[in-house]
Coordinates of C-alpha atoms and ligand atoms in Angstrom, one line a residue:
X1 CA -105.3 77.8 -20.7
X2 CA -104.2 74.3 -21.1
X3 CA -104.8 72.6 -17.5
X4 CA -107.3 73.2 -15.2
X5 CA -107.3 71.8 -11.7
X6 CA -110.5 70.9 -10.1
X7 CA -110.5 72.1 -6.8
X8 CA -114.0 70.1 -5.8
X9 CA -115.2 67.0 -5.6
X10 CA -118.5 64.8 -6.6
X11 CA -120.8 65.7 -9.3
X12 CA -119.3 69.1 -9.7
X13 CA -115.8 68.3 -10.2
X14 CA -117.0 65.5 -13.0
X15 CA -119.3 68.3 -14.7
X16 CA -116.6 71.0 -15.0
X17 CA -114.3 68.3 -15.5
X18 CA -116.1 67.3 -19.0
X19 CA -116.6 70.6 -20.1
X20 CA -112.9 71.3 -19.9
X21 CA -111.9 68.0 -21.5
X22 CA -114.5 68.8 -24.7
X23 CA -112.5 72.1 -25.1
X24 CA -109.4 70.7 -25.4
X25 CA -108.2 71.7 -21.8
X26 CA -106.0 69.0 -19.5
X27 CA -107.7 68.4 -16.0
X28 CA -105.9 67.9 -12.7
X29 CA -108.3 66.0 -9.7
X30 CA -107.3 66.6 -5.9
X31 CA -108.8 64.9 -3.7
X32 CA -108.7 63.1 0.3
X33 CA -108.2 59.7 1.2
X34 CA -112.1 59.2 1.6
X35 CA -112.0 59.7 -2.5
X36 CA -109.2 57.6 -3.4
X37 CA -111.7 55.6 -6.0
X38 CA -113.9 58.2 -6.8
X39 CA -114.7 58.9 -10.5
X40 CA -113.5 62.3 -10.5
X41 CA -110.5 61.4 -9.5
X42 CA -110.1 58.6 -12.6
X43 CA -111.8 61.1 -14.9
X44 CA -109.2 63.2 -14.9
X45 CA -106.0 63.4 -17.0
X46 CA -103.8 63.8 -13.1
X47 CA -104.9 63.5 -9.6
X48 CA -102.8 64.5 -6.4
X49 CA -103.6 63.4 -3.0
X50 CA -104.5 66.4 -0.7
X51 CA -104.8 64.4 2.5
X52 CA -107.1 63.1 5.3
X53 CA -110.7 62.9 4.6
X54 CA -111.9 66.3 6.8
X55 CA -112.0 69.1 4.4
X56 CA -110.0 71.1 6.9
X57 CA -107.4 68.6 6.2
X58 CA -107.5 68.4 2.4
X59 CA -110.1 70.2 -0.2
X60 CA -109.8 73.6 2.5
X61 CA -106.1 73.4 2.4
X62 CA -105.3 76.5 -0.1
X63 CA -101.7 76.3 0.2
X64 CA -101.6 72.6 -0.6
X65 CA -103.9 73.4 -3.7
X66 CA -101.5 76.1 -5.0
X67 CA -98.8 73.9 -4.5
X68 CA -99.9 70.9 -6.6
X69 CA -100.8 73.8 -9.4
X70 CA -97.0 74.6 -9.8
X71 CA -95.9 71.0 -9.7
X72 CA -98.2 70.1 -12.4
X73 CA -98.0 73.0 -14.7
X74 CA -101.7 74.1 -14.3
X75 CA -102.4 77.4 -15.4
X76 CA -106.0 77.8 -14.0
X77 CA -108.4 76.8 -11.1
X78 CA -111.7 76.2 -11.2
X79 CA -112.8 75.6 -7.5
X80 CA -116.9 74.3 -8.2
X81 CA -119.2 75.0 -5.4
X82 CA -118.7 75.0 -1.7
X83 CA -114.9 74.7 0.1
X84 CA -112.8 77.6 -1.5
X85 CA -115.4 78.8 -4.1
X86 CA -116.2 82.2 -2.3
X87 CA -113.4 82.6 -0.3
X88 CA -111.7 85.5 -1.5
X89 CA -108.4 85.2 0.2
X90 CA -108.0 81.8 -1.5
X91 CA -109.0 83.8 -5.4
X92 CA -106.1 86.6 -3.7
X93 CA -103.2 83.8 -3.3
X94 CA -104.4 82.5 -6.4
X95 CA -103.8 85.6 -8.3
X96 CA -100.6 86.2 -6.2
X97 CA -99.4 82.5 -7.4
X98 CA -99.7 83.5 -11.2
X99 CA -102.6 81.3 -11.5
X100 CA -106.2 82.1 -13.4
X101 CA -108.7 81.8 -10.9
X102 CA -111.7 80.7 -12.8
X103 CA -114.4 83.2 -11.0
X104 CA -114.9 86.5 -10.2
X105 CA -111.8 88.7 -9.0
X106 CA -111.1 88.6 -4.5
X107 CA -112.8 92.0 -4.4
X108 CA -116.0 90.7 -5.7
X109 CA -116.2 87.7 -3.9
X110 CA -115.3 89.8 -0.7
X111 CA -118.2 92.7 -1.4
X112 CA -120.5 89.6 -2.4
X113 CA -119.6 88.1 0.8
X114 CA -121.0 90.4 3.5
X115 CA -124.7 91.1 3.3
X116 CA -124.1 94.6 4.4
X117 CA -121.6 95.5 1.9
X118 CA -123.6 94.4 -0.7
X119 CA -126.3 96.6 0.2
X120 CA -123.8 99.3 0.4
X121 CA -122.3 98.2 -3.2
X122 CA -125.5 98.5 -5.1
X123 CA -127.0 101.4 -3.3
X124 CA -127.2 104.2 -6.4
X125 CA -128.1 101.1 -8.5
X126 CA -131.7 101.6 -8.4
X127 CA -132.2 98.1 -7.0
X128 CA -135.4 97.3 -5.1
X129 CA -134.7 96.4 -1.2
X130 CA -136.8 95.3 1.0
X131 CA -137.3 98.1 3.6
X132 CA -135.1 98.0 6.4
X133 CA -131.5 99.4 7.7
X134 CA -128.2 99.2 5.7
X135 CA -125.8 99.1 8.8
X136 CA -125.3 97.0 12.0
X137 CA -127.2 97.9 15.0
X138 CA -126.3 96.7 18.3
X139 CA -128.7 99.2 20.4
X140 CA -131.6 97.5 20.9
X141 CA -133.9 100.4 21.7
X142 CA -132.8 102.0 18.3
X143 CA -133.4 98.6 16.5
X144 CA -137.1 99.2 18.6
X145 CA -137.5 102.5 16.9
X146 CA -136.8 100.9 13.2
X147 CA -139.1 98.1 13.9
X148 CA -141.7 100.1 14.8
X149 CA -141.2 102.5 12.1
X150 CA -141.2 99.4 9.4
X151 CA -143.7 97.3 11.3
X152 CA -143.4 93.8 12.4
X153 CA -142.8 91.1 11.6
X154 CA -139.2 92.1 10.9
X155 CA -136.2 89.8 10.5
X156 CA -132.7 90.1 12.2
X157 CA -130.4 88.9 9.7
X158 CA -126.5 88.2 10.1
X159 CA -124.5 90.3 8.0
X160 CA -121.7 87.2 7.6
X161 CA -125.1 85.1 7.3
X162 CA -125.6 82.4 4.8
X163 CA -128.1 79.1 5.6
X164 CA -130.1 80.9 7.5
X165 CA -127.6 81.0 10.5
X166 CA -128.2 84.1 12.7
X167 CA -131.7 84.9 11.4
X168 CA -134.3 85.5 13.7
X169 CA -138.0 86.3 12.7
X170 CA -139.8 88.5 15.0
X171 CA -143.5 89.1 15.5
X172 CA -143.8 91.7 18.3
X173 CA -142.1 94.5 20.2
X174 CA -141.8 92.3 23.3
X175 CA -139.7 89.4 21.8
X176 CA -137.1 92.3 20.0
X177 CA -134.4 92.2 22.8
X178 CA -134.2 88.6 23.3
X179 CA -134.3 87.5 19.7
X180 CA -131.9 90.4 18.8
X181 CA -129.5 88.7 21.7
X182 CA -130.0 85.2 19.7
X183 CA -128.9 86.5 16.1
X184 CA -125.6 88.2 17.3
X185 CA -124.6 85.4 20.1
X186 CA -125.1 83.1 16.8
X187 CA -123.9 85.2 14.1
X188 CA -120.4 85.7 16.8
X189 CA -120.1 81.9 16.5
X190 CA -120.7 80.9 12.9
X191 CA -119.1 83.4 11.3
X192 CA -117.0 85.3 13.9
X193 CA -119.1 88.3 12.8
X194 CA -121.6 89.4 15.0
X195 CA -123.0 92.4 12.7
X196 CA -126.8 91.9 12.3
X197 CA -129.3 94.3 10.8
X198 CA -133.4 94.5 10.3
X199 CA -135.6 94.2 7.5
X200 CA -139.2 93.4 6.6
X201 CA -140.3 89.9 6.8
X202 CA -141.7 88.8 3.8
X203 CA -143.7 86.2 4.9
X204 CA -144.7 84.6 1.5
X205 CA -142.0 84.5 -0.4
X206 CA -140.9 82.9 -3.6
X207 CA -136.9 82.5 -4.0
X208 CA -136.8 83.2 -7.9
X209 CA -132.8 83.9 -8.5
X210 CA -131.0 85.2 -11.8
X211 CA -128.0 83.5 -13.7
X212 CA -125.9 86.3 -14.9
X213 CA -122.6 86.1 -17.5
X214 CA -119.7 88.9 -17.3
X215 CA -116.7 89.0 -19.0
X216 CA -113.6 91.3 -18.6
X217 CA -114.5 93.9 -20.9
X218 CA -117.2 95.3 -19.5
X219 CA -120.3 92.8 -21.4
X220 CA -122.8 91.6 -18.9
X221 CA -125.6 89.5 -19.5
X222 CA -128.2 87.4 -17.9
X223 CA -129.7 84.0 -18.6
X224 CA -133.1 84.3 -16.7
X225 CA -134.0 83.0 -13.7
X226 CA -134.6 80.3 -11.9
X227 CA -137.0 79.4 -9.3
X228 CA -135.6 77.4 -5.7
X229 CA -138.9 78.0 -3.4
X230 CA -138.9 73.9 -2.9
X231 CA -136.4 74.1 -0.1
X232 CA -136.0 72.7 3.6
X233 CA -133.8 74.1 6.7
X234 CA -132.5 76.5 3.6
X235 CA -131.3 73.2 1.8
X236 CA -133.1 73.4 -2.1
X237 CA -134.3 70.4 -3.1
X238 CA -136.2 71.2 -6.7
X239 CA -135.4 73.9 -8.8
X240 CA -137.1 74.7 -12.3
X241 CA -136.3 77.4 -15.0
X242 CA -138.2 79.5 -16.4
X243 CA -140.4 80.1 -12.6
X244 CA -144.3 79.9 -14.0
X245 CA -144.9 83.1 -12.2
X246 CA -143.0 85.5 -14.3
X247 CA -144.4 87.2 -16.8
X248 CA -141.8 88.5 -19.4
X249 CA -141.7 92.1 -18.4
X250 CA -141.1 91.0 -14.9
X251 CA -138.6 88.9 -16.2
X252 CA -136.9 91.5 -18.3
X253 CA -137.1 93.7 -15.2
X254 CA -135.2 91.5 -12.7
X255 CA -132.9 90.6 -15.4
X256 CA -131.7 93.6 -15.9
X257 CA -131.5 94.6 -11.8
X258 CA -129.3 91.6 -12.0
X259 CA -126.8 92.8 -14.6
X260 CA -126.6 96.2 -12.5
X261 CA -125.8 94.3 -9.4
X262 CA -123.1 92.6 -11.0
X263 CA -122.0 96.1 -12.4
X264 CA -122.3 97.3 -9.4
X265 CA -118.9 94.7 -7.8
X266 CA -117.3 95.1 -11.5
X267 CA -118.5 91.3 -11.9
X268 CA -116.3 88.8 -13.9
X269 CA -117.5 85.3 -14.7
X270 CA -120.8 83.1 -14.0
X271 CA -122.7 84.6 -11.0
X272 CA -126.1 84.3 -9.4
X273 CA -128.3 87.6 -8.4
X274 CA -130.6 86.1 -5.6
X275 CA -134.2 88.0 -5.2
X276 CA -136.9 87.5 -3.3
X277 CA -140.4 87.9 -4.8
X278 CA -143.9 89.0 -2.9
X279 CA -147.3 87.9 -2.7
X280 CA -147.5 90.7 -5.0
X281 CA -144.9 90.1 -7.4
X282 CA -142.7 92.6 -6.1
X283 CA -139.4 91.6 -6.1
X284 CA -136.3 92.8 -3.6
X285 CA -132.9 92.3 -3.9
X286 CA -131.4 89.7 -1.3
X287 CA -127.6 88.7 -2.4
X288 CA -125.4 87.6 -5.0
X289 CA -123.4 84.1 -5.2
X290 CA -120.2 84.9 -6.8
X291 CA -119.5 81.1 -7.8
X292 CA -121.2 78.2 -10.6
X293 CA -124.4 76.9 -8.4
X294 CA -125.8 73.4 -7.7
X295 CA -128.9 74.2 -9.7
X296 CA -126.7 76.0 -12.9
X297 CA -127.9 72.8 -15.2
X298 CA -132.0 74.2 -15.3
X299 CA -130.4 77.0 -16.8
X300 CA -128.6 75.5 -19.3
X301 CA -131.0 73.4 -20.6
X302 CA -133.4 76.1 -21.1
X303 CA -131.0 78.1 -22.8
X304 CA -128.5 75.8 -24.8
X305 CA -125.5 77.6 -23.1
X306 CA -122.7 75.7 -21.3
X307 CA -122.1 77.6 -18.1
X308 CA -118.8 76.1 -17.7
X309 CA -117.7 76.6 -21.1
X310 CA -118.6 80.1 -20.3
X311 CA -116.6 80.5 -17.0
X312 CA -113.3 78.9 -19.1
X313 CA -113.5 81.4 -21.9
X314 CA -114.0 84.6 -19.6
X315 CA -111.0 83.5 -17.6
X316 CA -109.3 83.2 -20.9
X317 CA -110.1 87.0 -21.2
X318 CA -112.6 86.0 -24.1
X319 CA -115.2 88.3 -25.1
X320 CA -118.8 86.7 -24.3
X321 CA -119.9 85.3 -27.9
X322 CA -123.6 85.7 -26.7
X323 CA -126.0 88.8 -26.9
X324 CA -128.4 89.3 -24.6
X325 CA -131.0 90.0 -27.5
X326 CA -129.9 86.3 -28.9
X327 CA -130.8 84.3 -25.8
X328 CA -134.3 82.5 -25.5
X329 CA -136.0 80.3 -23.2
X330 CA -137.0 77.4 -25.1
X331 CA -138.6 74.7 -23.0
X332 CA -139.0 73.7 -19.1
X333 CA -136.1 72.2 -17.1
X334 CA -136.5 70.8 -13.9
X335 CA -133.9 69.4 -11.3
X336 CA -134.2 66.9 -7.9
X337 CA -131.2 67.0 -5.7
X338 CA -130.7 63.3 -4.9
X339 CA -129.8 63.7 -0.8
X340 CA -128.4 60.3 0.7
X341 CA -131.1 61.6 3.4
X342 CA -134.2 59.7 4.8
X343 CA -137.4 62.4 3.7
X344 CA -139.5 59.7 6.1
X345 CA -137.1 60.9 9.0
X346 CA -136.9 64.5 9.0
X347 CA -134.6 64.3 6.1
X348 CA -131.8 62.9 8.6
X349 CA -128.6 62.2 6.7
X350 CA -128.6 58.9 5.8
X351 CA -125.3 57.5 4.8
X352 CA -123.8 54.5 4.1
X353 CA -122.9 51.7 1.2
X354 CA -124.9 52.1 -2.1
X355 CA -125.5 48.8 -2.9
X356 CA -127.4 49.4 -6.1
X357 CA -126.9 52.2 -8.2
X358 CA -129.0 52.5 -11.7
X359 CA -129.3 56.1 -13.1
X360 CA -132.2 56.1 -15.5
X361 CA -131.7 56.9 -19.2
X362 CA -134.7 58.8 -21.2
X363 CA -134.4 61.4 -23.3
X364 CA -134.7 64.7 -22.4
X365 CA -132.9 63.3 -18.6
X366 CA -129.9 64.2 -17.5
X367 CA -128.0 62.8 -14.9
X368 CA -124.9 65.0 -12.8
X369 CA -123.5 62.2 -10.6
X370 CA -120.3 61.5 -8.7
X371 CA -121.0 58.2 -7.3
X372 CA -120.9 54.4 -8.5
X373 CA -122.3 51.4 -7.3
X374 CA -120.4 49.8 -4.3
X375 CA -119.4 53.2 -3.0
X376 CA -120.0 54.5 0.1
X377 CA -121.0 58.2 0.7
X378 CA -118.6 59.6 3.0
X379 CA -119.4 61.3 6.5
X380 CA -117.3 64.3 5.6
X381 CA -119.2 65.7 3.0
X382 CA -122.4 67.6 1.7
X383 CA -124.4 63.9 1.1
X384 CA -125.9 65.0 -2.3
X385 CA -125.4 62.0 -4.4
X386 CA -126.8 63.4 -7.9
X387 CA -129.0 65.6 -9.8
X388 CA -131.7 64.6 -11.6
X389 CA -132.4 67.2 -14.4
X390 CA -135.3 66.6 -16.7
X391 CA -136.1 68.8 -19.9
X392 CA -139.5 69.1 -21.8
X393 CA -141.1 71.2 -24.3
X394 CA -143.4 72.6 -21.4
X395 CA -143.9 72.3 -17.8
X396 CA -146.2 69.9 -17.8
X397 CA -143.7 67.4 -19.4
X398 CA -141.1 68.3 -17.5
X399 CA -143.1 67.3 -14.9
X400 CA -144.2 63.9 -15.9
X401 CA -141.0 62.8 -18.0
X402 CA -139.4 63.3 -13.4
X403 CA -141.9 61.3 -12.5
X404 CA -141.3 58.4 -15.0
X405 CA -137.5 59.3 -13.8
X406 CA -137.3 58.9 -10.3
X407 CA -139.1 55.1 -11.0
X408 CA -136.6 54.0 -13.3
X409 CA -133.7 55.5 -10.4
X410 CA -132.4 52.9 -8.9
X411 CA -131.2 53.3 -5.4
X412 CA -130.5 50.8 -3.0
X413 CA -128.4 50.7 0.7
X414 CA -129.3 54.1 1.4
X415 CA -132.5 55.9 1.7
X416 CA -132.9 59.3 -0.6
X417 CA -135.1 62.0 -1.7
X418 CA -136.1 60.6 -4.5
X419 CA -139.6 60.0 -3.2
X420 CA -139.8 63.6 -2.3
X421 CA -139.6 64.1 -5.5
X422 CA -142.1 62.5 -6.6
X423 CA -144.4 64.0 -4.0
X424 CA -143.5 67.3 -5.3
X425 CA -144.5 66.3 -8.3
X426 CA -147.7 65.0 -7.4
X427 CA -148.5 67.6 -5.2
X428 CA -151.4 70.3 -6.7
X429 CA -149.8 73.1 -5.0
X430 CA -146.7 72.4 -7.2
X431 CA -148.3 71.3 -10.5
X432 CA -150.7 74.7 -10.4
X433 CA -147.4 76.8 -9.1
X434 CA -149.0 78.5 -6.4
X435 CA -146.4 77.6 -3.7
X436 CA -143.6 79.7 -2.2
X437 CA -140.6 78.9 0.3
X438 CA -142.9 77.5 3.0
X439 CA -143.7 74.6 0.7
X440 CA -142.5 71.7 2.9
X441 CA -143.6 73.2 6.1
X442 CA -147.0 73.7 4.4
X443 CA -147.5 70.8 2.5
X444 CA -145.4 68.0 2.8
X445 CA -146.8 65.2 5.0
X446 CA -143.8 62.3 4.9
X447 CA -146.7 59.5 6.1
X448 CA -148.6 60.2 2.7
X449 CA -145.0 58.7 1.2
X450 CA -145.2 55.9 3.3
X451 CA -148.6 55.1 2.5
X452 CA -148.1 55.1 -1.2
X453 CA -144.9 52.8 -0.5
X454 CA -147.0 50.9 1.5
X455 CA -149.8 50.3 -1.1
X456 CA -146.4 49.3 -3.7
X457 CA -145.2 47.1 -1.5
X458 CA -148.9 45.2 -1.1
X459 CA -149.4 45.6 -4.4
X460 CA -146.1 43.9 -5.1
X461 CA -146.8 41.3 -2.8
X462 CA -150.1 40.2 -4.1
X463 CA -148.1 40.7 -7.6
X464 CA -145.6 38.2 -6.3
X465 CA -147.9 35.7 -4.8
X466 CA -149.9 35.0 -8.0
X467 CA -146.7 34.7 -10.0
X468 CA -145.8 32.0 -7.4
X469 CA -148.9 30.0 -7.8
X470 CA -148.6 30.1 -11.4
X471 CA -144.9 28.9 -11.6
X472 CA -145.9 26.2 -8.9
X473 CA -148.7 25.0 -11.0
X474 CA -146.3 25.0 -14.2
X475 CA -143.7 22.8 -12.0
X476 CA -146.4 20.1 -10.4
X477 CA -145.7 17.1 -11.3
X478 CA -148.2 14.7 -12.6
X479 CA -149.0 12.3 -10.4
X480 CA -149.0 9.3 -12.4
X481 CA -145.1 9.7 -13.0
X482 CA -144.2 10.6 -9.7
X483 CA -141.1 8.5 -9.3
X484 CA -141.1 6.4 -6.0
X485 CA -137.3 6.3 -5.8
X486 CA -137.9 7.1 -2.0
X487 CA -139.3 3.6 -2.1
X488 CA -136.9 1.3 -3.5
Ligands
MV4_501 C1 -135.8 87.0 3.9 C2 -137.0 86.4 4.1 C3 -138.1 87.1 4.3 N1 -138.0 88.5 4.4 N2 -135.7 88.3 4.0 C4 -133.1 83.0 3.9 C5 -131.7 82.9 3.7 C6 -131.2 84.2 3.2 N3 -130.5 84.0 2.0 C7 -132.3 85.1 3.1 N4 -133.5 84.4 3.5 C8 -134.7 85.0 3.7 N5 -134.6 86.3 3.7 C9 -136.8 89.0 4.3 N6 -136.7 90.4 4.5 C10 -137.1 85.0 3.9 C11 -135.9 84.3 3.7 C12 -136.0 82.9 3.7 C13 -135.8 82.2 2.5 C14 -135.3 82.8 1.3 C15 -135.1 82.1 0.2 C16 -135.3 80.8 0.2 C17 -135.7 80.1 1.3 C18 -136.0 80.8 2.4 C19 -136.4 80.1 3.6 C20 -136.7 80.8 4.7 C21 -136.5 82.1 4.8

């Protein structure tokens, strides 16, 4: 493989970007005309125009993306996170076009892709589930006879779902019909899929997911977990590895669920086995990511292995280097998603210019950033601006070395969630680890951020005031030379 093309933009194009370039490989940028100046698009060794900012008009456009592959030679894509990532007809043309698609193969992604047919996939794989049905149900009295027969609360989910779109929690018989009605009226419009199913609400849960390797001859391994429970409206916003609720049979146990899962789709590439885990530390199998995630860098830094690096090498029909036996945790990574998003305002999108941009630099800090001062952050996209990644020998310095962090950020023009970061991090629910997904509806009270900015900004003030007396004094003039000029 001697040129990749980058079909993403931001922080992920730059990060796959860099891995490709320290192997040797070419790289190839496309991007819209809201990215003209964007540093993924200087990064690279080529960059190609796609078209008009929308990504319906440019980084969706799968034709245009194949095209620009045979003008420029490139033999493989790597397509990030989001836009074409799990779109298996867009791995399918891919294929078709000659081209290495740098990801699992179309039938994977497709499987992967629908909730129920994942089920279905995995089914003799000894995988724990949480109890419910494995097929659509549209007859509401028989999806009254499950319910009762698994008790409420259950949850409707969308078969198509993702985000949380077309799931409906419900408590009681009574509210069954109606909230069934919801799911596949919104499932129907989001995904033009209106197959819903029931299962077991878990009402506690912790979202603890497993990074798994497979290359094409048959090796599968995994590289632990990671814990996402800090989420809002299904958006993560602080991910650690390892999760301080695993012990390490648990972990060995769920590691190895996640290899069969993989096994299950004949799995190729980097891939993330997504489980849900009790009150009781019972864990149940909820779906698999067939692309590189946001959070990918917690794992890396706990393991010393570079995800990317990976993906390249099994697309170059490499055989994985690394034994499972040979991989370690070593250490505690955590990671902030930087949102241009106001945490004050219901964490409301808040775009615009970034007038100051400063990333801090400490070590054991890393920084996965697509932006520059003087940019702005466009409309059209996801408005993550950066990750924040910090490493420490335990979690407790992981911890403190994001706190010390997210002061030496420096973000100005737009308003981000860097101070809910350093709420979390504050917060004794997070530092003792007894939290689960309901974290932010639980805990997080935005007026205890604008009291502590309120305090700064005194304290600043009073800061500022004294330093103003003292240069005032320092300038006085004596008043025996006072010059009388006014006077003559
Ligand atoms: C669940 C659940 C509780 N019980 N399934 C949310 C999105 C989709 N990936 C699956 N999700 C959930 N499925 C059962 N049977 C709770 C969630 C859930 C959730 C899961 C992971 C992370 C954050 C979440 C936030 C709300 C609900």
């Amino acid at each position: 493989m001697k040129k990749i093309l980058v079909a993403n933009r931001g922080e992920i194009a730059l990060r796959v970007m860099r891995s490709a370039q320290k192997m040797g490989i070419k790289t190839v940028a496309v991007y819209s005309e809201a990215d003209r100046q964007a540093p993924h698009v200087r990064f690279a060794d080529e960059a190609v125009c796609l078209g008009p900012p929308p990504s319906a008009q440019s980084y969706l456009v799968m034709d245009k993306v194949i095209e620009v592959c045979h003008e420029l030679e490139v033999d493989g894509i790597h397509p990030g996170y989001g836009f074409l990532s799990e779109n298996a007809t867009f791995a399918q043309k891919v294929e078709d076009a000659g081209i290495t698609f740098i990801g699992p193969r179309p039938h994977a992604i497709e499987i992967m892709g629908s909730k129920l047919a994942a089920k279905e996939a995995v089914k003799s794989y000894d995988i724990p589930m949480v109890p419910g049905i494995e097929e659509a149900i549209t007859d509401v009295q028989k999806a009254k006879d499950i319910a009762a027969e698994i008790g409420y609360p259950i949850l409707i989910k969308a078969s198509a779902g993702g985000g949380g779109k077309g799931m409906r929690v419900v408590n009681a018989e009574g509210e069954l019909e109606e909230q069934m009605n919801r799911a596949i009226s919104e499932a129907t419009s989001a995904f033009g899929d209106g197959s819903v199913f029931i299962e077991k609400y878990v009402t506690s849960p912790r979202h603890i997911e497993i990074q798994v390797l497979a290359d094409t001859h048959g090796h599968t391994i995994h590289l632990f977990e990671r814990e996402c429970s800090i989420q809002r409206r299904h958006q993560k916003v602080v991910e650690e590895a390892p999760s301080c609720v695993l012990t390490p049979q648990l972990r060995a146990e769920m590691g190895a669920a996640a290899v069969r899962v993989a096994q299950a789709c004949d799995y190729v590439g980097a891939g993330t086995v997504e489980f849900l885990l009790d009150a009781d530390h019972r864990f149940y199998f909820l779906e698999m990511n067939t692309r590189l995630q946001v959070e990918h860098p917690v794992t890396e830094m706990i393991t010393g292995v570079d995800l990317v690096e990976q993906q390249i090498r099994i697309a170059r029909g490499e055989h994985l280097q690394i034994l499972q036996e040979h991989l370690q945790i070593t250490g505690h990574a955590l990671e902030l998603r930087v949102y241009a998003e106001d945490p004050m305002d219901n964490f409301l999108p808040n775009v615009g210019e970034l007038t100051q941009y400063e990333i801090p630099t400490l070590d054991g800090v890393r920084v996965d950033d697509g932006y520059e001062a003087g940019m702005e952050i466009p409309i059209y996209y996801d408005p993550m601006i950066a990750k924040l990644i910090t490493y420490g020998t335990n979690r407790e310095e992981a911890i403190s070395l994001m706190k010390k962090a997210i002061n030496q950020y420096k973000i100005e023009g737009i308003r981000t969630t860097l101070p809910f970061g350093t709420y979390v991090c504050d917060h004794d629910a997070f530092i003792s680890g007894d939290f689960d997904t309901h974290f932010v509806k639980n805990h997080y009270q935005p007026e205890q951020i604008a009291a502590a900015e309120k305090q700064e900004a005194e304290a600043a003030a009073i800061f500022g005031k004294f330093i103003f007396a003292q240069a005032e004094e320092k300038l006085k003039v004596p008043t025996s030379t006072q010059s009388n000029w006014k006077n003559r």
